[in-house]
Short mmCIF file of C-alpha atoms in Angstrom, two decimals:
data_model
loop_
_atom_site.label_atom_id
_atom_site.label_comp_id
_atom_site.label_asym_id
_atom_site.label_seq_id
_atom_site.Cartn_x
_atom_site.Cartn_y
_atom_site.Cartn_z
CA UNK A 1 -123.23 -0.21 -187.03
CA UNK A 2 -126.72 -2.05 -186.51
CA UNK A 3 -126.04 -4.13 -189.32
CA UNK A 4 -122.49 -5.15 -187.21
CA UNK A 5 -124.24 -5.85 -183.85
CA UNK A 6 -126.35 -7.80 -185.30
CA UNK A 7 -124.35 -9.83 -187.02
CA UNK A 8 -122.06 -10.37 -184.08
CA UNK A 9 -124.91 -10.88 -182.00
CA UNK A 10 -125.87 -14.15 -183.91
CA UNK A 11 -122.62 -15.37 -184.66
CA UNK A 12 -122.25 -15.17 -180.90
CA UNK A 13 -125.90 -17.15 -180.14
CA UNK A 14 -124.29 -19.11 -182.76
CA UNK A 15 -121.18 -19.86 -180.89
CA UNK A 16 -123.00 -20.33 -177.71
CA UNK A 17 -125.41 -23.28 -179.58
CA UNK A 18 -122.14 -24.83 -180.76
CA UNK A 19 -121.12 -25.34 -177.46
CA UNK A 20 -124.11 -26.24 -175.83
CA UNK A 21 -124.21 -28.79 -178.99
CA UNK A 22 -121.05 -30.41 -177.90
CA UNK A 23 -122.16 -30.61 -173.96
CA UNK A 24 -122.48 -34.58 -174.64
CA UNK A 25 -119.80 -35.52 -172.53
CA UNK A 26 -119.30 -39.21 -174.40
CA UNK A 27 -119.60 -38.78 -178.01
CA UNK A 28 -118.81 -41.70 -180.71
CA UNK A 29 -116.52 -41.63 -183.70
CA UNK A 30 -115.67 -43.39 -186.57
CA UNK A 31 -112.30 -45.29 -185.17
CA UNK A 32 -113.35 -47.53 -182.89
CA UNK A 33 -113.23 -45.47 -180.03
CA UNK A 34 -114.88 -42.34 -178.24
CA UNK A 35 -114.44 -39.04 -176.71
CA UNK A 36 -114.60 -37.59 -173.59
CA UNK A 37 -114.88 -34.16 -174.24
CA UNK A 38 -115.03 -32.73 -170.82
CA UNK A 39 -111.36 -34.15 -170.74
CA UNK A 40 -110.45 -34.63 -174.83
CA UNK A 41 -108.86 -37.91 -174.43
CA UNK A 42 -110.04 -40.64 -176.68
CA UNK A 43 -110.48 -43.62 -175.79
CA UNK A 44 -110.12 -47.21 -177.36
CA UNK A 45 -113.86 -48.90 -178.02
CA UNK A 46 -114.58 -52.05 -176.04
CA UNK A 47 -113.98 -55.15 -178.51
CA UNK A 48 -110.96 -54.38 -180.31
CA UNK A 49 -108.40 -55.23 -178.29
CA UNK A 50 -110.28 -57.89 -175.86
CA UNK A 51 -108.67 -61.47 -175.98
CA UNK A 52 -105.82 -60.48 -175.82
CA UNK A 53 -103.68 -60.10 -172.50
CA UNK A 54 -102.81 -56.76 -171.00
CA UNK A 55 -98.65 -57.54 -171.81
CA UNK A 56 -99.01 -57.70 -174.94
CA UNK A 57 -101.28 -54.90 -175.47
CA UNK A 58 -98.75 -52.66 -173.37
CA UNK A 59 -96.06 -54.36 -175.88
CA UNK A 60 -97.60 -53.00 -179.03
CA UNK A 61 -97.89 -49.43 -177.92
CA UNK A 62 -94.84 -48.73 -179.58
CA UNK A 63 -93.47 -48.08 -183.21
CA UNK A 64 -95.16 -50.21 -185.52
CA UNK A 65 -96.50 -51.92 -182.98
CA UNK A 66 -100.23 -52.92 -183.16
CA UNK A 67 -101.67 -50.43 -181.08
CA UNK A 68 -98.91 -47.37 -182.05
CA UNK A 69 -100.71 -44.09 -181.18
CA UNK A 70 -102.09 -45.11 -178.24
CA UNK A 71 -100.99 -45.53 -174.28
CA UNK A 72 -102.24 -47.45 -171.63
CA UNK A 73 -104.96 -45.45 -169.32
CA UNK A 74 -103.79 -44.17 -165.86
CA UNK A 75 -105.88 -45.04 -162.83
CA UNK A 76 -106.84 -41.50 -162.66
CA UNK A 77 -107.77 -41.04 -166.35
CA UNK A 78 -109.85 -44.10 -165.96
CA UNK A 79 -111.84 -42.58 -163.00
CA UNK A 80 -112.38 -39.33 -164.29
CA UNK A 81 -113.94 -41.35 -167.60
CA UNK A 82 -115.94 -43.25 -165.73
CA UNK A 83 -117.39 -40.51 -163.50
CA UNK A 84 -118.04 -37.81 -166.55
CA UNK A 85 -120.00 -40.90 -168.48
CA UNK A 86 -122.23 -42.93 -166.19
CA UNK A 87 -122.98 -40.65 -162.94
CA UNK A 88 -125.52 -37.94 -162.93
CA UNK A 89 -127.54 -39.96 -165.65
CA UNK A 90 -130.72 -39.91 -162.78
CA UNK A 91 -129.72 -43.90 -162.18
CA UNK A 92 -131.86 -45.86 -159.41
CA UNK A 93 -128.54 -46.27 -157.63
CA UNK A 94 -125.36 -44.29 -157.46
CA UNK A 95 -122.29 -44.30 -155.70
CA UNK A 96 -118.66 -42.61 -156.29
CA UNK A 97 -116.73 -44.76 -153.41
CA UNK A 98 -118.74 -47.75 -153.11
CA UNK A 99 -115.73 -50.32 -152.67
CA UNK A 100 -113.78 -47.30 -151.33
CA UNK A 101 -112.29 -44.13 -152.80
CA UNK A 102 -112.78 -43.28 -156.56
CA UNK A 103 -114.06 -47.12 -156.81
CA UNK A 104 -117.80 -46.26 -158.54
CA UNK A 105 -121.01 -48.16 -158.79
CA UNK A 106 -124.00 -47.80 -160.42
CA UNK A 107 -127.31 -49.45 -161.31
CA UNK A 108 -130.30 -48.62 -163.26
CA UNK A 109 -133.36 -50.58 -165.88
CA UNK A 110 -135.06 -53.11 -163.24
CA UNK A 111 -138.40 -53.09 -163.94
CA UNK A 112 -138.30 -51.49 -167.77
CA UNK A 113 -136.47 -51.83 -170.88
CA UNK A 114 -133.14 -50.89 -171.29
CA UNK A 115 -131.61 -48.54 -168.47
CA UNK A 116 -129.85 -44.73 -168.57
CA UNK A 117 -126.90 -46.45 -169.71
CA UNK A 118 -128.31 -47.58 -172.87
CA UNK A 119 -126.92 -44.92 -175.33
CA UNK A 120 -123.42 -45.07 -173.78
CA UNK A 121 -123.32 -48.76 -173.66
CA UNK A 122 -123.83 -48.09 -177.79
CA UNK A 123 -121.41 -45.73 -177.88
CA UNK A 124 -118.73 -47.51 -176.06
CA UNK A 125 -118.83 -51.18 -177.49
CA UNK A 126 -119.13 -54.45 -175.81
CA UNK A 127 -116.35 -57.22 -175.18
CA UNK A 128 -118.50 -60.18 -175.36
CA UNK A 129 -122.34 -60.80 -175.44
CA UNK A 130 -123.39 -64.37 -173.28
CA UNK A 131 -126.17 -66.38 -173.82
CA UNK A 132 -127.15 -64.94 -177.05
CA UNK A 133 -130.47 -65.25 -178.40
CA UNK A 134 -132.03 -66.48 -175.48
CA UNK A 135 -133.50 -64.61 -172.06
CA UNK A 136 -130.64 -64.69 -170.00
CA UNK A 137 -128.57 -62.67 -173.01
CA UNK A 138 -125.94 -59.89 -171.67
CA UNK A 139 -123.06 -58.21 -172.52
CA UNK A 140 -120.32 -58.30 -170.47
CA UNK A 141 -117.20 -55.86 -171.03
CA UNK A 142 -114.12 -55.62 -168.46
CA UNK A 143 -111.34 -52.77 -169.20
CA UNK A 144 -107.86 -53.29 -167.16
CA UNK A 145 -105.85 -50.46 -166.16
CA UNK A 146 -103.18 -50.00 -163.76
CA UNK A 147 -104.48 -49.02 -160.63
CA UNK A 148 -103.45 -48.43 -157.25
CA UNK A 149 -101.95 -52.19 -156.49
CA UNK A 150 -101.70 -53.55 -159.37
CA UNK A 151 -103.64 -54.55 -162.08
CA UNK A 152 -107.19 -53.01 -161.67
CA UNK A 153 -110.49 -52.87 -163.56
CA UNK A 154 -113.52 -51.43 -165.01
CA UNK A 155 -116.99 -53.80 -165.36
CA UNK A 156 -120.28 -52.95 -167.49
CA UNK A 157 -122.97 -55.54 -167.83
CA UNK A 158 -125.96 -54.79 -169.80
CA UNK A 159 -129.05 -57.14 -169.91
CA UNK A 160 -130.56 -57.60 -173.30
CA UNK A 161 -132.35 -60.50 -172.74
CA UNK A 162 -136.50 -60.60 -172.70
CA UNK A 163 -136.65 -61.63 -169.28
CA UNK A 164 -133.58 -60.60 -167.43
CA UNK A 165 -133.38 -56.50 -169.13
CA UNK A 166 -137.15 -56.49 -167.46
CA UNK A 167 -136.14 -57.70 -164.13
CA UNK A 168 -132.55 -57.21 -163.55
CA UNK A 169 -130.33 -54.24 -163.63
CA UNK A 170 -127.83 -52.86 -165.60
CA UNK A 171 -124.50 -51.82 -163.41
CA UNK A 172 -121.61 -50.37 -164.31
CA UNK A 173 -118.41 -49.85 -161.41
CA UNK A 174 -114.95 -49.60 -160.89
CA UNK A 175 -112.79 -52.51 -158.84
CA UNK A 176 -109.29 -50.49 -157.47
CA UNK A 177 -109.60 -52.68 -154.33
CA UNK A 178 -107.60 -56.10 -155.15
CA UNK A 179 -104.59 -56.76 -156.95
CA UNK A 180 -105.55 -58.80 -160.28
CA UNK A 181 -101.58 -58.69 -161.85
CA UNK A 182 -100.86 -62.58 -161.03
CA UNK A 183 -103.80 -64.10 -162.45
CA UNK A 184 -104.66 -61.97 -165.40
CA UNK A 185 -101.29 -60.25 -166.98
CA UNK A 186 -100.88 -63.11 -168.90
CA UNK A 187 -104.26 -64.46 -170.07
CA UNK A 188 -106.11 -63.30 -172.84
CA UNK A 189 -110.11 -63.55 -172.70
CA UNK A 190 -112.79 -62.34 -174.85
CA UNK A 191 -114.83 -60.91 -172.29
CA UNK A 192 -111.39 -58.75 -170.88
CA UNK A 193 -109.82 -55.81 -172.88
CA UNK A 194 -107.12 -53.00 -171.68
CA UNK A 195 -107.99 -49.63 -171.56
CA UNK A 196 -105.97 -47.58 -173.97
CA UNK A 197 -106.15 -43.51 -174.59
CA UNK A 198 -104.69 -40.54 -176.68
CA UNK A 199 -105.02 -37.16 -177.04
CA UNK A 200 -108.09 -36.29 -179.09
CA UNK A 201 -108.00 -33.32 -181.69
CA UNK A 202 -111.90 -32.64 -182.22
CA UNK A 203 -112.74 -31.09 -185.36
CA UNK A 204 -115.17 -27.45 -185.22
CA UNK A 205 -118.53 -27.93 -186.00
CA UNK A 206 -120.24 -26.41 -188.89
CA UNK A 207 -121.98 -24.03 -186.58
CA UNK A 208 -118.72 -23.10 -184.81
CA UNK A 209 -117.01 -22.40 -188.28
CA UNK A 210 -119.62 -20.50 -189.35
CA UNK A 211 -119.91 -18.29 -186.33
CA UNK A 212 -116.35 -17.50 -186.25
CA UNK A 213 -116.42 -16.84 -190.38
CA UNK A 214 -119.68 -14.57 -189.83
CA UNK A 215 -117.96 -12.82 -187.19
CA UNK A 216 -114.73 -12.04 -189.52
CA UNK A 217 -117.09 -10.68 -191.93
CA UNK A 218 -118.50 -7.95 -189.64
CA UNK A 219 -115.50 -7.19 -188.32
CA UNK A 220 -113.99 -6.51 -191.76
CA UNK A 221 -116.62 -5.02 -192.99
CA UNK A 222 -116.59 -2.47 -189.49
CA UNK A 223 -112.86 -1.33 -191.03
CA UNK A 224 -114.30 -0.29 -194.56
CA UNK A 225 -116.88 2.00 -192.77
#
């Protein structure tokens, strides 16, 4: 009976470390895209699909299509995204409902290297990088989604440059507050992709399988006594 508690007792810490493992709410994989796991949607890495205009991204969604799998983002699935991965980071500047309701901003890395976004900013890709190899070098990545009149968008802008990472911050927000259909439907640019999501199936972790197999064990072994 000792020997049974115990075991279930570190299967359980076990457990319990597996999930506090996974409490990364924006993880990276190996298909061009990354997870969410506070939501388990997946979504499509900056730079795959930017230059090329939001109708025909939303035309290849389909069957055979170049994007099959996927859908376009809802304005709601976009916010909840956005808030999960850049607020609560301990930025120099936050704000939910800057340009209004559910429309974020945030800034952070004047005055050092890099900024709290860093590691997602890695994680997540980059549309286009400006200027490169000099100062003044940035990346610059724009997501459309639907949003509440229209086409709508999300911006991140990340300094890399010697002088302007030191003195100029990195921001990341959300623009729900004009209707950007007329002008940019159409055109394809490589600084602009669409947001696109699925359904993500994670896979266990090796701690979680071998909780749950060290678990079975004591529990069959508990019948035989």
């Amino acid at each position: 009976m000792i020997f049974k508690c115990l075991n279930i007792g570190l299967a359980s810490s076990a457990l319990l470390l597996s999930v506090t493992v996974q409490a990364v709410v924006i993880t990276d994989t190996n298909n061009n895209s990354f997870i969410d796991t506070s939501t388990g949607l997946e979504w499509m890495d900056f730079g795959i699909n930017n230059g090329k205009s939001y109708n025909y991204v939303a035309s290849q969604l389909g069957q055979g299509g170049e994007y099959q799998g996927w859908s376009l983002a809802s304005k709601d699935q976009v916010f909840t995204m956005w808030s999960n991965a850049f607020l609560g980071l301990g930025a120099d500047y936050e704000n939910r409902n800057e340009y209004g309701i559910g429309q974020l901003y945030a800034k952070d890395g004047q005055g050092v290297n890099g900024s709290v976004f860093t590691e997602l900013f890695d994680i997540m890709g980059k549309n286009t990088t400006k200027y490169e190899g000099t100062a003044i070098e940035h990346n610059s990545s724009v997501g459309w989604f639907l949003g509440t009149d229209g086409l709508s968008n999300v911006h991140m802008l990340e300094w890399t440059g010697a002088l302007f990472d030191l003195y100029n911050n990195d921001v990341v927000n959300i623009y729900d507050n004009y209707n950007y259909s007329n002008s940019y439907t159409a055109n394809g640019d490589s600084a602009q992709s669409t947001m696109l999501v699925k359904r993500s199936v994670p896979a266990p972790t090796m701690l979680a399988i071998f909780a749950l197999a060290l678990i079975g064990f004591s529990l069959r072994r508990a019948t035989k006594i």
